PDB file of C-alpha atoms in Angstrom:
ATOM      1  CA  UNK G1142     -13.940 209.225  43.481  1.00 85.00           C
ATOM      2  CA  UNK G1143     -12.734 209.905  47.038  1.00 92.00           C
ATOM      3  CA  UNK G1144     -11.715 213.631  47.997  1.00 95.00           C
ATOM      4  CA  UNK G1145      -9.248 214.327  50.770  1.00 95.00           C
ATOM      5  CA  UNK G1146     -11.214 216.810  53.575  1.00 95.00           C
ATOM      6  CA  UNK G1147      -9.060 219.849  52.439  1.00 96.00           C
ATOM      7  CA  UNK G1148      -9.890 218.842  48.957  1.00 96.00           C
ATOM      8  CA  UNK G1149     -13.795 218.396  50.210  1.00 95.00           C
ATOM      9  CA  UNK G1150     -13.172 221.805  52.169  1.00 96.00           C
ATOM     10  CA  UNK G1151     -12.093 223.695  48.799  1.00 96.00           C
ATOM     11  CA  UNK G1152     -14.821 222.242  47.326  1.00 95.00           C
ATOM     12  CA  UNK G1153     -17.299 223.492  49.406  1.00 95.00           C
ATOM     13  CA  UNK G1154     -15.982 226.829  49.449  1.00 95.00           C
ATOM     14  CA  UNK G1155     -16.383 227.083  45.744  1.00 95.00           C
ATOM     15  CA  UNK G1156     -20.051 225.771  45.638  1.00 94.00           C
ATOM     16  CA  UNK G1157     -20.931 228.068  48.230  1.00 93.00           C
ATOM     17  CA  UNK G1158     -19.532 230.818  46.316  1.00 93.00           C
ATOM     18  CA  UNK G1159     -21.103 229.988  43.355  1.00 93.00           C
ATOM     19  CA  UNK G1160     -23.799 230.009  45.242  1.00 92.00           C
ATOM     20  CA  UNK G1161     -23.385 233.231  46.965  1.00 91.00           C
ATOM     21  CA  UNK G1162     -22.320 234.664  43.787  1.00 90.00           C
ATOM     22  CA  UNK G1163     -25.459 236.633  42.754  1.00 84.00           C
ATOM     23  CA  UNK G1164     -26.682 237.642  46.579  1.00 85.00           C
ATOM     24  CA  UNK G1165     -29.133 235.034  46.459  1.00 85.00           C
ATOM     25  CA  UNK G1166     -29.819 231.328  47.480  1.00 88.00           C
ATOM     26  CA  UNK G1167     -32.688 229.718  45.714  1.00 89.00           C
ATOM     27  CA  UNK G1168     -34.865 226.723  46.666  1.00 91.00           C
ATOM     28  CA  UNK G1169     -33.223 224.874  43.432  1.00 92.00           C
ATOM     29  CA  UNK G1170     -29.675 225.301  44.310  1.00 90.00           C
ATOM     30  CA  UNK G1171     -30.082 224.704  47.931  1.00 90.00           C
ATOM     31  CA  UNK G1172     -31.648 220.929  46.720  1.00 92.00           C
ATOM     32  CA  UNK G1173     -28.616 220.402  44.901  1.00 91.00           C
ATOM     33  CA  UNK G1174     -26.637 221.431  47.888  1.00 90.00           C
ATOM     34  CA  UNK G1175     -28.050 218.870  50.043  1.00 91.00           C
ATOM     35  CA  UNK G1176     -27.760 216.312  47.605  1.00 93.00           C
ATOM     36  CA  UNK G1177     -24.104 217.168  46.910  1.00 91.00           C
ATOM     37  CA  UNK G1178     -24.031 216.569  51.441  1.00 91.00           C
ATOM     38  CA  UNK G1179     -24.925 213.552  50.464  1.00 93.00           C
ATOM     39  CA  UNK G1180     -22.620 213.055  47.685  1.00 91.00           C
ATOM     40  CA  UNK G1181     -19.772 214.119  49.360  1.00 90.00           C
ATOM     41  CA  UNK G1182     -20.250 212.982  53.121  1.00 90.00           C
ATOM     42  CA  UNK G1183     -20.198 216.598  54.524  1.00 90.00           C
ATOM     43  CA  UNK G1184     -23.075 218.478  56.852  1.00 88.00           C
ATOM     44  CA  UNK G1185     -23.886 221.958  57.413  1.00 88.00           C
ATOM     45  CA  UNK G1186     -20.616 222.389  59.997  1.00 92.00           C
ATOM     46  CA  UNK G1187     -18.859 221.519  57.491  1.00 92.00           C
ATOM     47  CA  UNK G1188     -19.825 224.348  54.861  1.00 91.00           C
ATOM     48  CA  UNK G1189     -19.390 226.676  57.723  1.00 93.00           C
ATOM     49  CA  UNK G1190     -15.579 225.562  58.138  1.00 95.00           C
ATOM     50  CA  UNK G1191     -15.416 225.610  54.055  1.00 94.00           C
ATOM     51  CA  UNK G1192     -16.668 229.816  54.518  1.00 94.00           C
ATOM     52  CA  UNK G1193     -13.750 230.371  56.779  1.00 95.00           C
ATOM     53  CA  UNK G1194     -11.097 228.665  54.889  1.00 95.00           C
ATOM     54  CA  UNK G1195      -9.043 231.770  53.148  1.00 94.00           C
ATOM     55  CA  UNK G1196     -10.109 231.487  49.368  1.00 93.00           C
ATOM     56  CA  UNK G1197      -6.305 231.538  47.892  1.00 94.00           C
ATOM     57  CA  UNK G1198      -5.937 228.417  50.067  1.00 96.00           C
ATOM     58  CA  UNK G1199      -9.019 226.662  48.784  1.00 96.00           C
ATOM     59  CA  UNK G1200      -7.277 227.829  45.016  1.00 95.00           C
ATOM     60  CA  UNK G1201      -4.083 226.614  46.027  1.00 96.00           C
ATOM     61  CA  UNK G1202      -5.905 223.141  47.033  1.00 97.00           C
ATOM     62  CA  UNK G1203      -7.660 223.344  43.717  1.00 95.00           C
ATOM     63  CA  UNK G1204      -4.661 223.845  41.862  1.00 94.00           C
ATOM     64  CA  UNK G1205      -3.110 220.862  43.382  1.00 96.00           C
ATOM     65  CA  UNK G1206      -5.581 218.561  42.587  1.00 96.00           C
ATOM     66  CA  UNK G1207      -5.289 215.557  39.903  1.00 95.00           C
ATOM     67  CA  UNK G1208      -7.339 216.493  36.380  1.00 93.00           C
ATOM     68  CA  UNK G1209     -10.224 214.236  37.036  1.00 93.00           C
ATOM     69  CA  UNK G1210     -10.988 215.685  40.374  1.00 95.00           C
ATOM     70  CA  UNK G1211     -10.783 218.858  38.761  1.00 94.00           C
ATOM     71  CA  UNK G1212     -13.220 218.108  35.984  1.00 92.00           C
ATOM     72  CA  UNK G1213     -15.629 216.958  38.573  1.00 93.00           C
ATOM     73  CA  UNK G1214     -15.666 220.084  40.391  1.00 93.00           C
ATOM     74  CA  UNK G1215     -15.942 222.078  37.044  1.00 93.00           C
ATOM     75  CA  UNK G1216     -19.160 220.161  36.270  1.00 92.00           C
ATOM     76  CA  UNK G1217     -20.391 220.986  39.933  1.00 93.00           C
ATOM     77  CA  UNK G1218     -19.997 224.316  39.458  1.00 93.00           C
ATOM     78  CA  UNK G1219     -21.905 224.738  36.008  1.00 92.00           C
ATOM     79  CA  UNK G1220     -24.696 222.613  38.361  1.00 93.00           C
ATOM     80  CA  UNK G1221     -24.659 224.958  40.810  1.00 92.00           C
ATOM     81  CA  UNK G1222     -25.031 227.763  38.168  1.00 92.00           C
ATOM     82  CA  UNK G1223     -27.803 226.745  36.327  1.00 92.00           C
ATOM     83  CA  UNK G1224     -29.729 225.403  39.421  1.00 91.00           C
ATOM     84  CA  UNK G1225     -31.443 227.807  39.454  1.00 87.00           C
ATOM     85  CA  UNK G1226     -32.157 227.848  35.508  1.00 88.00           C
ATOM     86  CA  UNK G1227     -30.526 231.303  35.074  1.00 85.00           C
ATOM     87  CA  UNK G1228     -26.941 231.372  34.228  1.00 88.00           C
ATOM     88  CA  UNK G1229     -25.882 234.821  36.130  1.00 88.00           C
ATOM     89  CA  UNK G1230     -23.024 236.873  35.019  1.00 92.00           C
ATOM     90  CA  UNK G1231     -21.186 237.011  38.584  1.00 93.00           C
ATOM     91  CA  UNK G1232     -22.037 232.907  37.933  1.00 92.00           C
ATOM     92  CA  UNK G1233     -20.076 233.012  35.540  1.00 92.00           C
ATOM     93  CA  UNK G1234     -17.327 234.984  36.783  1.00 93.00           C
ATOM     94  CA  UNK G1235     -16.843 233.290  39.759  1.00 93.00           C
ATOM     95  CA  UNK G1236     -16.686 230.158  37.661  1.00 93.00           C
ATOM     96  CA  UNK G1237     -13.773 231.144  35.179  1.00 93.00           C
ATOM     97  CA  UNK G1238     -11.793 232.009  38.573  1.00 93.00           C
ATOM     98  CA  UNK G1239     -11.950 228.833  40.228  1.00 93.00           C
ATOM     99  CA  UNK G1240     -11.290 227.403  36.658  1.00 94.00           C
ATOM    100  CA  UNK G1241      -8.436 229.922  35.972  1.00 92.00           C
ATOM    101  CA  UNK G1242      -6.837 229.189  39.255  1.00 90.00           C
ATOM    102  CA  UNK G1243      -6.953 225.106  39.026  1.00 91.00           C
ATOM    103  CA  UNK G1244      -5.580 225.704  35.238  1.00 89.00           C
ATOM    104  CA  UNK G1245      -8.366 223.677  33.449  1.00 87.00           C
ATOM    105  CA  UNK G1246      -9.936 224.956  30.058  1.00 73.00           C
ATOM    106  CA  UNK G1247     -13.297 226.963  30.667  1.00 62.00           C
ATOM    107  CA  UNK G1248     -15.312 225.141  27.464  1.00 60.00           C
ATOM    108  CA  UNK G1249     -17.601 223.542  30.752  1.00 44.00           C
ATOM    109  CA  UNK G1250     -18.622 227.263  30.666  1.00 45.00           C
ATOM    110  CA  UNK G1251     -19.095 228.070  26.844  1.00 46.00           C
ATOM    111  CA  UNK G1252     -21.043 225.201  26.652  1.00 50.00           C
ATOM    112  CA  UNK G1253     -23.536 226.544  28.965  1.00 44.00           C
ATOM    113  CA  UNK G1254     -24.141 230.335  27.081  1.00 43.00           C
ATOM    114  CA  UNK G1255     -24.519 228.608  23.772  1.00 42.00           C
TER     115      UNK G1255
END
């Protein structure tokens, strides 16, 4: 699946803030960071462009996108989540928002407290 760079961009911006989410970066979720560089054809720059785009734009990006792309970046956010193999509240919440705003169902995240 091929992702336009504002789509990439958007994308970025809501790993990181996963991420970012509970004030710290562990060794786990940083991996799956550089494998989702890989992934995605995108370096380090490129998640510092992804920090300064506004987040309502990145949502409004989101929101725009086709389902399928949209379940992939659901699934890379419960990834990104559990990297670390605690699921954090603030996880959680960040989670539902990016879901909330792209108007996709948040079972990806019920699945994950059960």
């Amino acid at each position: 699946m091929t992702f336009t760079r504002e789509e990439k961009l958007a994308l970025v911006k809501m790993v990181d803030y996963v991420i970012l989410a509970d004030s710290k970066v562990d060794p786990a979720e940083m991996r799956l960071l550089t494998e989702l560089m890989q992934r995605f054809d995108f370096n380090t720059f490129f998640i510092g462009q992804a920090r300064d785009l506004n987040k309502e734009e990145a949502y409004r990006v989101l929101g725009n996108m086709p389902l399928d792309k949209k379940q992939v970046l659901a699934q890379l956010l419960d990834q990104v989540a559990i990297a670390d193999g605690y699921l954090h509240e603030k996880e959680i919440i960040k989670i539902m928002e990016a879901l909330d705003h792209m108007g996709i169902e948040r079972s990806t995240i019920k699945d994950n407290l059960s």
